[in-house]
């Protein structure tokens, strides 16, 4: 009896291209989708040409972000032609399809299941996925040594210029032990810095009534302070983003003074004038923030504050703006980004009276930046002569580039260690600061 040889064919591994736009929160959504797809046996294609389908995770916060998202969809259509759209702009399916009628599917923010289903429809997964292709900490788009940790979705606030709550819904906190499990896996995988994010980090747990969940044999409350303290036990740098100055934020400052979490708060103040803050409907807008910051620095002198501001909000007068400049000098904010107010389709603020002319916005933006640069430069100059820990981000021909505890990746400044080419990303070294400008520091190994 003769047996015909069977032809053994290696199945073609389906490949997905991924374009991730927008804020760190969108980045985390992208990471979740990629992790899921990878666990099903998909490969992530490094370019459009090698992909069987391309997922574009869009941002729909500002009109300029929407335009960027539409351009990215257009580019993916031109270079690949099989495109699935997801993310914040996905709520505007009509607009996307009007401009790019050929897109395969459109889904909104957090619709992980729908995105994955759309990918299955476009290019089916391998019948027998290699589940062990995914490391336990999931797949990340950030360098190996830092990672974003999202602790909740959505927001209970209703700032008048923002449509995020209508895109992402009300606050939905993750159980504390879920957050801790993810954080611990990340640290075990080599992450040196955890960047805690959400829409409103200090409101963590409010929606689930600060529910306890078991962690390391003890109940852990889903409460801002308890979570910060538990994260601080993991041995990585823990940096807090998107914190509002609610009274209970005072409680985490001693953790910073004790070195448990980084002495850093990213608080999007947006303005300082009470009238403008009221019109913006900002959370915690009645707090006397400059005095609060001074009190925090009494407890933790190294506390760095980063913030964002909007100039030219409807109704902002020259007096309001001067108030903001004065407040900046008093509060001594270490880093600040500034945006010129831009109406967002669907936002309540669009109907407010007192639109500020574009040239006035422009002029205020320049005055703001000049005032802030002065404050930033003075605070950085105070670091010269000190020895501080520096986390190395990259090495180039000239040396190592890292960050101090006062600097978040992507948005703040750097510490340049010229000649130190033997270091590696993720190293934490002690450096003596030798020079500063209004953004960065220079130093040498101590
Ligand atoms: S706090 Fe305000 S700006 Fe931030 S997401 Fe919530 S509503 Fe939007």
Tab-separated table of C-alpha atoms and ligand atoms in Angstrom:
chain	number	residue	atom	x	y	z
A	1	UNK	CA	0.000	0.000	0.000
A	2	UNK	CA	1.379	3.399	-0.820
A	3	UNK	CA	0.533	6.523	1.117
A	4	UNK	CA	0.366	9.822	-0.688
A	5	UNK	CA	2.490	12.419	1.070
A	6	UNK	CA	0.289	15.185	2.516
A	7	UNK	CA	1.461	18.691	1.708
A	8	UNK	CA	2.191	20.577	4.938
A	9	UNK	CA	1.490	24.293	4.536
A	10	UNK	CA	2.364	26.817	7.202
A	11	UNK	CA	-0.706	29.013	7.587
A	12	UNK	CA	-0.142	32.682	6.731
A	13	UNK	CA	-0.109	34.691	9.940
A	14	UNK	CA	-2.611	37.586	9.680
A	15	UNK	CA	-1.023	40.996	10.201
A	16	UNK	CA	-2.643	44.136	11.569
A	17	UNK	CA	-1.221	47.645	11.211
A	18	UNK	CA	-1.937	50.071	14.033
A	19	UNK	CA	-2.013	53.873	14.097
A	20	UNK	CA	-2.609	55.370	17.551
A	21	UNK	CA	-3.465	59.064	17.828
A	22	UNK	CA	-4.414	61.211	20.801
A	23	UNK	CA	-3.736	61.197	24.508
A	24	UNK	CA	-2.152	58.550	26.766
A	25	UNK	CA	-5.666	57.278	27.518
A	26	UNK	CA	-6.145	56.453	23.842
A	27	UNK	CA	-2.696	54.865	23.839
A	28	UNK	CA	-3.779	52.516	26.622
A	29	UNK	CA	-6.893	51.607	24.604
A	30	UNK	CA	-4.611	50.807	21.654
A	31	UNK	CA	-2.422	48.642	23.873
A	32	UNK	CA	-5.452	46.679	25.040
A	33	UNK	CA	-6.649	46.070	21.504
A	34	UNK	CA	-3.164	45.030	20.374
A	35	UNK	CA	-2.742	42.736	23.378
A	36	UNK	CA	-6.024	41.037	22.573
A	37	UNK	CA	-5.223	40.663	18.858
A	38	UNK	CA	-1.746	39.355	19.596
A	39	UNK	CA	-3.196	36.781	21.993
A	40	UNK	CA	-5.337	35.558	19.104
A	41	UNK	CA	-2.294	34.977	16.930
A	42	UNK	CA	-2.281	38.201	14.903
A	43	UNK	CA	1.036	39.892	14.206
A	44	UNK	CA	1.440	43.641	14.357
A	45	UNK	CA	2.750	44.905	11.015
A	46	UNK	CA	5.433	47.607	11.197
A	47	UNK	CA	4.177	49.364	8.036
A	48	UNK	CA	1.040	49.807	5.944
A	49	UNK	CA	2.245	47.664	3.074
A	50	UNK	CA	2.785	44.543	5.180
A	51	UNK	CA	-0.606	44.744	6.924
A	52	UNK	CA	-3.734	42.806	5.966
A	53	UNK	CA	-5.808	45.490	7.646
A	54	UNK	CA	-5.028	48.762	9.466
A	55	UNK	CA	-6.718	49.952	12.674
A	56	UNK	CA	-6.672	53.735	13.197
A	57	UNK	CA	-7.364	54.760	16.818
A	58	UNK	CA	-8.535	58.364	16.487
A	59	UNK	CA	-8.759	61.417	18.736
A	60	UNK	CA	-11.889	63.565	18.591
A	61	UNK	CA	-11.202	66.091	21.333
A	62	UNK	CA	-10.498	69.263	19.336
A	63	UNK	CA	-11.325	70.137	15.747
A	64	UNK	CA	-7.611	70.105	14.970
A	65	UNK	CA	-7.369	66.557	16.407
A	66	UNK	CA	-10.340	65.498	14.275
A	67	UNK	CA	-8.654	66.898	11.171
A	68	UNK	CA	-5.492	64.978	12.083
A	69	UNK	CA	-7.562	61.807	12.573
A	70	UNK	CA	-9.253	62.214	9.172
A	71	UNK	CA	-5.829	62.714	7.564
A	72	UNK	CA	-4.489	59.570	9.242
A	73	UNK	CA	-7.494	57.571	7.986
A	74	UNK	CA	-6.874	59.003	4.488
A	75	UNK	CA	-3.210	57.993	4.608
A	76	UNK	CA	-4.048	54.457	5.740
A	77	UNK	CA	-6.692	54.198	2.984
A	78	UNK	CA	-4.205	55.383	0.359
A	79	UNK	CA	-1.376	53.117	1.495
A	80	UNK	CA	-3.333	50.026	2.480
A	81	UNK	CA	-7.012	50.407	1.600
A	82	UNK	CA	-8.426	48.119	4.333
A	83	UNK	CA	-9.061	50.346	7.316
A	84	UNK	CA	-10.973	50.034	10.588
A	85	UNK	CA	-11.551	53.230	12.562
A	86	UNK	CA	-11.951	53.331	16.339
A	87	UNK	CA	-11.495	55.787	19.229
A	88	UNK	CA	-13.076	59.100	20.180
A	89	UNK	CA	-13.761	60.291	16.659
A	90	UNK	CA	-15.607	57.043	15.962
A	91	UNK	CA	-18.755	58.661	17.381
A	92	UNK	CA	-18.839	60.751	14.191
A	93	UNK	CA	-19.273	57.827	11.839
A	94	UNK	CA	-21.226	59.887	9.290
A	95	UNK	CA	-18.423	62.398	8.906
A	96	UNK	CA	-15.776	59.683	8.612
A	97	UNK	CA	-17.765	57.781	5.987
A	98	UNK	CA	-18.550	60.967	4.051
A	99	UNK	CA	-14.830	61.653	3.695
A	100	UNK	CA	-13.601	58.049	3.483
A	101	UNK	CA	-16.479	55.906	2.204
A	102	UNK	CA	-14.266	52.831	1.832
A	103	UNK	CA	-13.488	52.273	5.536
A	104	UNK	CA	-14.443	48.756	6.602
A	105	UNK	CA	-15.855	49.579	10.042
A	106	UNK	CA	-16.185	52.466	12.493
A	107	UNK	CA	-16.350	51.938	16.250
A	108	UNK	CA	-16.255	54.366	19.166
A	109	UNK	CA	-14.059	54.718	22.267
A	110	UNK	CA	-13.668	51.626	24.514
A	111	UNK	CA	-15.464	49.387	22.031
A	112	UNK	CA	-12.717	46.786	22.240
A	113	UNK	CA	-15.016	43.886	21.372
A	114	UNK	CA	-16.363	45.641	18.299
A	115	UNK	CA	-12.860	46.519	17.046
A	116	UNK	CA	-11.696	42.951	17.499
A	117	UNK	CA	-14.839	41.651	15.762
A	118	UNK	CA	-14.222	44.056	12.871
A	119	UNK	CA	-10.644	42.759	12.589
A	120	UNK	CA	-11.946	39.136	12.603
A	121	UNK	CA	-14.356	40.050	9.788
A	122	UNK	CA	-11.622	41.720	7.760
A	123	UNK	CA	-8.961	39.076	8.267
A	124	UNK	CA	-9.885	35.964	10.267
A	125	UNK	CA	-7.564	34.842	13.070
A	126	UNK	CA	-5.508	31.701	12.715
A	127	UNK	CA	-7.523	28.681	13.710
A	128	UNK	CA	-5.025	27.698	16.384
A	129	UNK	CA	-3.568	30.851	17.928
A	130	UNK	CA	-0.273	30.748	19.770
A	131	UNK	CA	-1.527	32.153	23.050
A	132	UNK	CA	1.939	32.158	24.582
A	133	UNK	CA	3.062	34.871	22.163
A	134	UNK	CA	1.803	37.450	24.629
A	135	UNK	CA	3.845	38.226	27.723
A	136	UNK	CA	1.820	38.342	30.956
A	137	UNK	CA	2.104	42.145	31.218
A	138	UNK	CA	0.454	42.594	27.789
A	139	UNK	CA	1.959	44.516	24.902
A	140	UNK	CA	2.905	48.157	25.206
A	141	UNK	CA	3.639	50.952	22.800
A	142	UNK	CA	5.853	52.768	25.295
A	143	UNK	CA	9.552	51.938	25.853
A	144	UNK	CA	10.169	48.965	28.148
A	145	UNK	CA	11.052	51.048	31.191
A	146	UNK	CA	7.864	53.074	31.636
A	147	UNK	CA	4.177	52.339	31.186
A	148	UNK	CA	0.835	54.079	31.541
A	149	UNK	CA	-1.530	52.598	34.095
A	150	UNK	CA	-5.171	53.508	33.544
A	151	UNK	CA	-7.157	53.325	36.777
A	152	UNK	CA	-10.588	54.431	35.551
A	153	UNK	CA	-12.548	55.411	32.474
A	154	UNK	CA	-14.933	58.317	31.961
A	155	UNK	CA	-15.607	61.389	34.055
A	156	UNK	CA	-18.363	62.720	36.330
A	157	UNK	CA	-17.445	66.368	35.694
A	158	UNK	CA	-19.048	68.482	33.027
A	159	UNK	CA	-16.479	71.106	32.048
A	160	UNK	CA	-18.145	73.412	29.569
A	161	UNK	CA	-15.422	73.134	26.910
A	162	UNK	CA	-15.184	69.346	26.990
A	163	UNK	CA	-17.181	66.545	25.376
A	164	UNK	CA	-15.216	63.658	26.852
A	165	UNK	CA	-18.015	62.603	29.261
A	166	UNK	CA	-20.405	62.321	26.309
A	167	UNK	CA	-17.790	60.296	24.421
A	168	UNK	CA	-16.547	58.128	27.273
A	169	UNK	CA	-19.372	58.185	29.821
A	170	UNK	CA	-19.338	58.704	33.596
A	171	UNK	CA	-16.531	57.633	35.917
A	172	UNK	CA	-16.012	53.854	35.941
A	173	UNK	CA	-13.167	52.838	38.282
A	174	UNK	CA	-11.288	49.573	37.996
A	175	UNK	CA	-11.206	47.419	41.154
A	176	UNK	CA	-8.070	48.173	43.173
A	177	UNK	CA	-6.709	44.632	42.897
A	178	UNK	CA	-7.069	44.685	39.090
A	179	UNK	CA	-4.996	47.847	38.939
A	180	UNK	CA	-2.421	46.404	41.334
A	181	UNK	CA	-2.172	43.105	39.446
A	182	UNK	CA	-1.448	44.960	36.225
A	183	UNK	CA	1.020	47.288	37.949
A	184	UNK	CA	2.886	44.403	39.585
A	185	UNK	CA	3.157	42.537	36.277
A	186	UNK	CA	4.548	45.628	34.622
A	187	UNK	CA	7.169	46.103	37.332
A	188	UNK	CA	8.134	42.416	37.159
A	189	UNK	CA	8.579	42.813	33.403
A	190	UNK	CA	11.111	45.620	33.927
A	191	UNK	CA	8.990	48.775	34.049
A	192	UNK	CA	10.731	51.375	36.236
A	193	UNK	CA	8.088	54.086	36.116
A	194	UNK	CA	4.298	53.791	36.306
A	195	UNK	CA	2.347	56.747	34.940
A	196	UNK	CA	-1.078	56.722	36.564
A	197	UNK	CA	-3.738	58.106	34.237
A	198	UNK	CA	-7.507	58.526	33.941
A	199	UNK	CA	-9.766	61.509	33.224
A	200	UNK	CA	-9.925	62.408	36.911
A	201	UNK	CA	-7.388	60.425	38.928
A	202	UNK	CA	-8.233	61.931	42.321
A	203	UNK	CA	-11.907	60.852	41.918
A	204	UNK	CA	-10.784	57.212	41.752
A	205	UNK	CA	-13.208	54.800	43.422
A	206	UNK	CA	-16.055	57.271	44.002
A	207	UNK	CA	-18.380	55.403	41.613
A	208	UNK	CA	-17.747	52.003	43.237
A	209	UNK	CA	-18.013	53.470	46.745
A	210	UNK	CA	-14.318	52.819	47.375
A	211	UNK	CA	-15.008	49.059	47.268
A	212	UNK	CA	-12.460	46.769	48.899
A	213	UNK	CA	-10.856	43.940	46.949
A	214	UNK	CA	-8.309	41.397	48.175
A	215	UNK	CA	-4.670	42.226	47.502
A	216	UNK	CA	-1.768	40.225	48.995
A	217	UNK	CA	-4.087	38.716	51.582
A	218	UNK	CA	-5.422	42.087	52.766
A	219	UNK	CA	-8.447	44.120	51.695
A	220	UNK	CA	-7.439	47.114	49.562
A	221	UNK	CA	-9.842	50.031	49.161
A	222	UNK	CA	-10.414	51.591	45.740
A	223	UNK	CA	-9.439	54.966	47.187
A	224	UNK	CA	-6.928	57.465	45.804
A	225	UNK	CA	-4.704	57.452	48.905
A	226	UNK	CA	-4.830	53.670	49.434
A	227	UNK	CA	-4.047	52.964	45.791
A	228	UNK	CA	-1.146	55.444	45.747
A	229	UNK	CA	0.274	53.859	48.880
A	230	UNK	CA	-0.034	50.299	47.489
A	231	UNK	CA	1.522	51.339	44.179
A	232	UNK	CA	4.344	52.976	46.114
A	233	UNK	CA	5.189	49.575	47.632
A	234	UNK	CA	6.031	48.079	44.230
A	235	UNK	CA	9.460	49.696	44.030
A	236	UNK	CA	8.919	51.661	40.792
A	237	UNK	CA	8.569	55.401	40.269
A	238	UNK	CA	4.852	56.249	40.507
A	239	UNK	CA	3.770	59.462	38.793
A	240	UNK	CA	0.270	60.908	39.104
A	241	UNK	CA	-1.423	62.540	36.122
A	242	UNK	CA	-4.802	64.308	35.766
A	243	UNK	CA	-5.291	65.060	39.443
A	244	UNK	CA	-7.778	67.742	40.563
A	245	UNK	CA	-7.057	69.669	43.739
A	246	UNK	CA	-9.850	68.138	45.843
A	247	UNK	CA	-9.159	68.417	49.586
A	248	UNK	CA	-8.170	64.735	49.896
A	249	UNK	CA	-5.210	65.311	47.547
A	250	UNK	CA	-3.494	66.805	50.622
A	251	UNK	CA	-3.283	63.256	52.014
A	252	UNK	CA	-0.927	61.945	49.312
A	253	UNK	CA	1.667	64.711	49.763
A	254	UNK	CA	3.282	62.952	52.782
A	255	UNK	CA	3.707	59.824	50.601
A	256	UNK	CA	5.700	62.036	48.242
A	257	UNK	CA	7.732	63.546	51.058
A	258	UNK	CA	8.551	59.991	52.235
A	259	UNK	CA	9.738	59.001	48.755
A	260	UNK	CA	6.982	56.402	48.288
A	261	UNK	CA	5.589	57.997	45.157
A	262	UNK	CA	7.157	60.707	43.006
A	263	UNK	CA	6.865	64.304	44.211
A	264	UNK	CA	4.943	65.230	41.084
A	265	UNK	CA	1.366	66.250	40.356
A	266	UNK	CA	-0.066	66.860	36.928
A	267	UNK	CA	-3.071	69.096	37.629
A	268	UNK	CA	-4.837	70.550	34.586
A	269	UNK	CA	-5.772	73.869	36.188
A	270	UNK	CA	-6.824	75.455	32.840
A	271	UNK	CA	-7.114	78.918	34.431
A	272	UNK	CA	-6.845	80.762	37.722
A	273	UNK	CA	-9.426	83.542	37.480
A	274	UNK	CA	-12.528	82.527	39.499
A	275	UNK	CA	-14.872	83.971	36.842
A	276	UNK	CA	-13.268	81.991	34.015
A	277	UNK	CA	-13.055	78.796	36.086
A	278	UNK	CA	-16.737	79.153	36.900
A	279	UNK	CA	-17.625	79.598	33.226
A	280	UNK	CA	-15.472	76.547	32.472
A	281	UNK	CA	-17.348	74.616	35.212
A	282	UNK	CA	-14.071	73.207	36.452
A	283	UNK	CA	-13.975	70.677	39.301
A	284	UNK	CA	-12.549	71.968	42.607
A	285	UNK	CA	-12.499	75.496	41.189
A	286	UNK	CA	-13.199	77.133	44.515
A	287	UNK	CA	-10.079	75.798	46.158
A	288	UNK	CA	-7.457	78.432	46.939
A	289	UNK	CA	-4.968	76.667	44.769
A	290	UNK	CA	-1.894	78.886	45.072
A	291	UNK	CA	-2.096	78.659	48.885
A	292	UNK	CA	-2.669	74.894	48.663
A	293	UNK	CA	0.427	74.459	46.519
A	294	UNK	CA	2.481	76.491	48.987
A	295	UNK	CA	1.208	74.297	51.839
A	296	UNK	CA	2.047	71.124	49.873
A	297	UNK	CA	5.554	72.397	49.279
A	298	UNK	CA	5.957	73.000	52.996
A	299	UNK	CA	5.389	69.272	53.457
A	300	UNK	CA	7.285	68.196	50.327
A	301	UNK	CA	9.702	70.910	49.122
A	302	UNK	CA	10.635	69.019	45.927
A	303	UNK	CA	7.040	68.785	44.721
A	304	UNK	CA	6.860	69.546	40.980
A	305	UNK	CA	3.584	70.679	39.455
A	306	UNK	CA	2.803	70.388	35.770
A	307	UNK	CA	-0.355	71.847	34.324
A	308	UNK	CA	-2.214	72.943	31.234
A	309	UNK	CA	-4.045	76.203	30.674
A	310	UNK	CA	-6.453	77.671	28.165
A	311	UNK	CA	-6.226	81.327	27.173
A	312	UNK	CA	-8.918	83.203	25.260
A	313	UNK	CA	-11.844	81.291	26.798
A	314	UNK	CA	-15.151	83.084	26.029
A	315	UNK	CA	-15.590	85.986	28.423
A	316	UNK	CA	-11.909	86.084	29.512
A	317	UNK	CA	-11.095	89.746	30.134
A	318	UNK	CA	-7.672	91.371	30.308
A	319	UNK	CA	-8.138	91.452	34.106
A	320	UNK	CA	-8.829	87.705	34.169
A	321	UNK	CA	-5.718	87.117	32.117
A	322	UNK	CA	-3.567	89.337	34.349
A	323	UNK	CA	-4.918	87.399	37.318
A	324	UNK	CA	-3.704	84.199	35.668
A	325	UNK	CA	-0.214	85.631	35.059
A	326	UNK	CA	0.005	86.811	38.644
A	327	UNK	CA	-1.176	83.433	39.894
A	328	UNK	CA	1.463	81.652	37.789
A	329	UNK	CA	4.197	83.632	39.470
A	330	UNK	CA	2.758	83.014	42.913
A	331	UNK	CA	2.042	79.298	42.459
A	332	UNK	CA	5.421	78.662	40.774
A	333	UNK	CA	4.204	75.936	38.450
A	334	UNK	CA	7.206	73.941	37.223
A	335	UNK	CA	5.853	73.140	33.763
A	336	UNK	CA	2.837	74.412	31.891
A	337	UNK	CA	1.333	73.850	28.495
A	338	UNK	CA	-0.964	76.512	27.083
A	339	UNK	CA	-3.707	76.221	24.467
A	340	UNK	CA	-5.608	78.949	22.706
A	341	UNK	CA	-9.307	78.267	23.235
A	342	UNK	CA	-10.867	76.436	20.335
A	343	UNK	CA	-14.577	75.564	20.209
A	344	UNK	CA	-15.308	71.832	20.211
A	345	UNK	CA	-18.414	70.685	18.341
A	346	UNK	CA	-21.083	69.776	20.891
A	347	UNK	CA	-19.484	71.611	23.844
A	348	UNK	CA	-21.617	73.903	26.025
A	349	UNK	CA	-18.941	76.630	25.957
A	350	UNK	CA	-19.663	77.289	22.285
A	351	UNK	CA	-22.811	79.191	23.287
A	352	UNK	CA	-21.065	81.395	25.840
A	353	UNK	CA	-20.949	85.127	25.085
A	354	UNK	CA	-17.720	87.137	24.899
A	355	UNK	CA	-15.734	85.330	22.199
A	356	UNK	CA	-12.112	86.492	22.360
A	357	UNK	CA	-10.662	87.624	18.992
A	358	UNK	CA	-7.962	85.369	17.559
A	359	UNK	CA	-5.277	88.058	17.681
A	360	UNK	CA	-5.969	88.623	21.390
A	361	UNK	CA	-5.716	84.872	22.046
A	362	UNK	CA	-2.433	84.834	20.174
A	363	UNK	CA	-1.043	87.766	22.126
A	364	UNK	CA	-2.111	86.279	25.472
A	365	UNK	CA	-0.581	82.936	24.542
A	366	UNK	CA	2.809	84.627	23.957
A	367	UNK	CA	2.576	86.570	27.208
A	368	UNK	CA	1.636	83.388	29.067
A	369	UNK	CA	4.545	81.417	27.615
A	370	UNK	CA	7.030	84.197	28.413
A	371	UNK	CA	5.826	84.377	32.025
A	372	UNK	CA	5.906	80.606	32.417
A	373	UNK	CA	9.382	80.267	30.902
A	374	UNK	CA	10.676	82.667	33.523
A	375	UNK	CA	9.176	80.584	36.333
A	376	UNK	CA	10.367	77.272	34.812
A	377	UNK	CA	13.895	78.623	34.289
A	378	UNK	CA	14.111	79.888	37.881
A	379	UNK	CA	12.928	76.557	39.305
A	380	UNK	CA	15.354	74.590	37.119
A	381	UNK	CA	18.239	76.891	38.098
A	382	UNK	CA	17.600	75.945	41.736
A	383	UNK	CA	18.588	72.383	40.829
A	384	UNK	CA	22.102	73.333	39.697
A	385	UNK	CA	24.657	71.951	42.155
A	386	UNK	CA	22.268	69.328	43.540
A	387	UNK	CA	22.640	65.566	43.099
A	388	UNK	CA	19.398	63.965	41.965
A	389	UNK	CA	18.185	60.600	40.632
A	390	UNK	CA	17.846	60.428	36.851
A	391	UNK	CA	16.003	57.731	34.902
A	392	UNK	CA	17.729	57.113	31.566
A	393	UNK	CA	15.424	57.165	28.523
A	394	UNK	CA	17.857	56.856	25.639
A	395	UNK	CA	21.483	56.859	24.600
A	396	UNK	CA	22.791	58.657	21.536
A	397	UNK	CA	26.269	59.411	20.144
A	398	UNK	CA	26.807	62.232	22.602
A	399	UNK	CA	25.697	60.565	25.799
A	400	UNK	CA	22.668	59.626	27.872
A	401	UNK	CA	19.354	61.460	27.972
A	402	UNK	CA	17.200	60.945	31.025
A	403	UNK	CA	14.618	62.557	33.239
A	404	UNK	CA	14.503	63.754	36.803
A	405	UNK	CA	11.633	62.892	39.131
A	406	UNK	CA	10.120	66.265	38.191
A	407	UNK	CA	9.818	65.344	34.516
A	408	UNK	CA	7.237	63.090	32.891
A	409	UNK	CA	8.088	61.465	29.544
A	410	UNK	CA	7.032	63.258	26.365
A	411	UNK	CA	5.697	66.403	28.042
A	412	UNK	CA	8.376	67.755	30.404
A	413	UNK	CA	12.128	68.311	30.111
A	414	UNK	CA	15.242	66.145	29.987
A	415	UNK	CA	18.543	65.738	31.818
A	416	UNK	CA	21.534	65.476	29.456
A	417	UNK	CA	24.520	63.456	30.679
A	418	UNK	CA	27.140	64.087	27.984
A	419	UNK	CA	29.682	61.334	27.385
A	420	UNK	CA	27.733	58.673	29.331
A	421	UNK	CA	27.232	56.251	26.453
A	422	UNK	CA	27.637	53.143	28.626
A	423	UNK	CA	24.306	53.590	30.385
A	424	UNK	CA	21.127	51.863	29.194
A	425	UNK	CA	17.462	52.939	29.028
A	426	UNK	CA	15.819	52.135	32.345
A	427	UNK	CA	18.962	52.735	34.442
A	428	UNK	CA	18.447	55.018	37.422
A	429	UNK	CA	21.627	56.948	38.245
A	430	UNK	CA	22.609	59.755	40.591
A	431	UNK	CA	23.631	62.878	38.694
A	432	UNK	CA	25.059	66.204	39.814
A	433	UNK	CA	23.328	69.003	37.933
A	434	UNK	CA	25.773	71.414	36.310
A	435	UNK	CA	23.615	73.673	34.117
A	436	UNK	CA	20.023	74.546	33.272
A	437	UNK	CA	17.896	76.552	30.841
A	438	UNK	CA	14.125	77.047	30.754
A	439	UNK	CA	13.398	73.442	29.738
A	440	UNK	CA	16.250	71.036	30.419
A	441	UNK	CA	19.125	70.247	32.753
A	442	UNK	CA	22.699	69.120	32.163
A	443	UNK	CA	24.622	66.987	34.579
A	444	UNK	CA	27.358	64.462	35.237
A	445	UNK	CA	27.340	61.175	37.117
A	446	UNK	CA	27.818	61.709	40.833
B	1	LIG	S1	-12.554	66.824	34.100
B	1	LIG	FE1	-13.526	68.210	32.649
B	1	LIG	S2	-11.994	68.399	30.996
B	1	LIG	FE2	-11.468	66.573	32.155
B	1	LIG	S3	-12.547	64.903	31.101
B	1	LIG	FE3	-13.875	65.558	32.780
B	1	LIG	S4	-15.248	67.045	31.797
B	1	LIG	FE4	-13.483	66.796	30.421
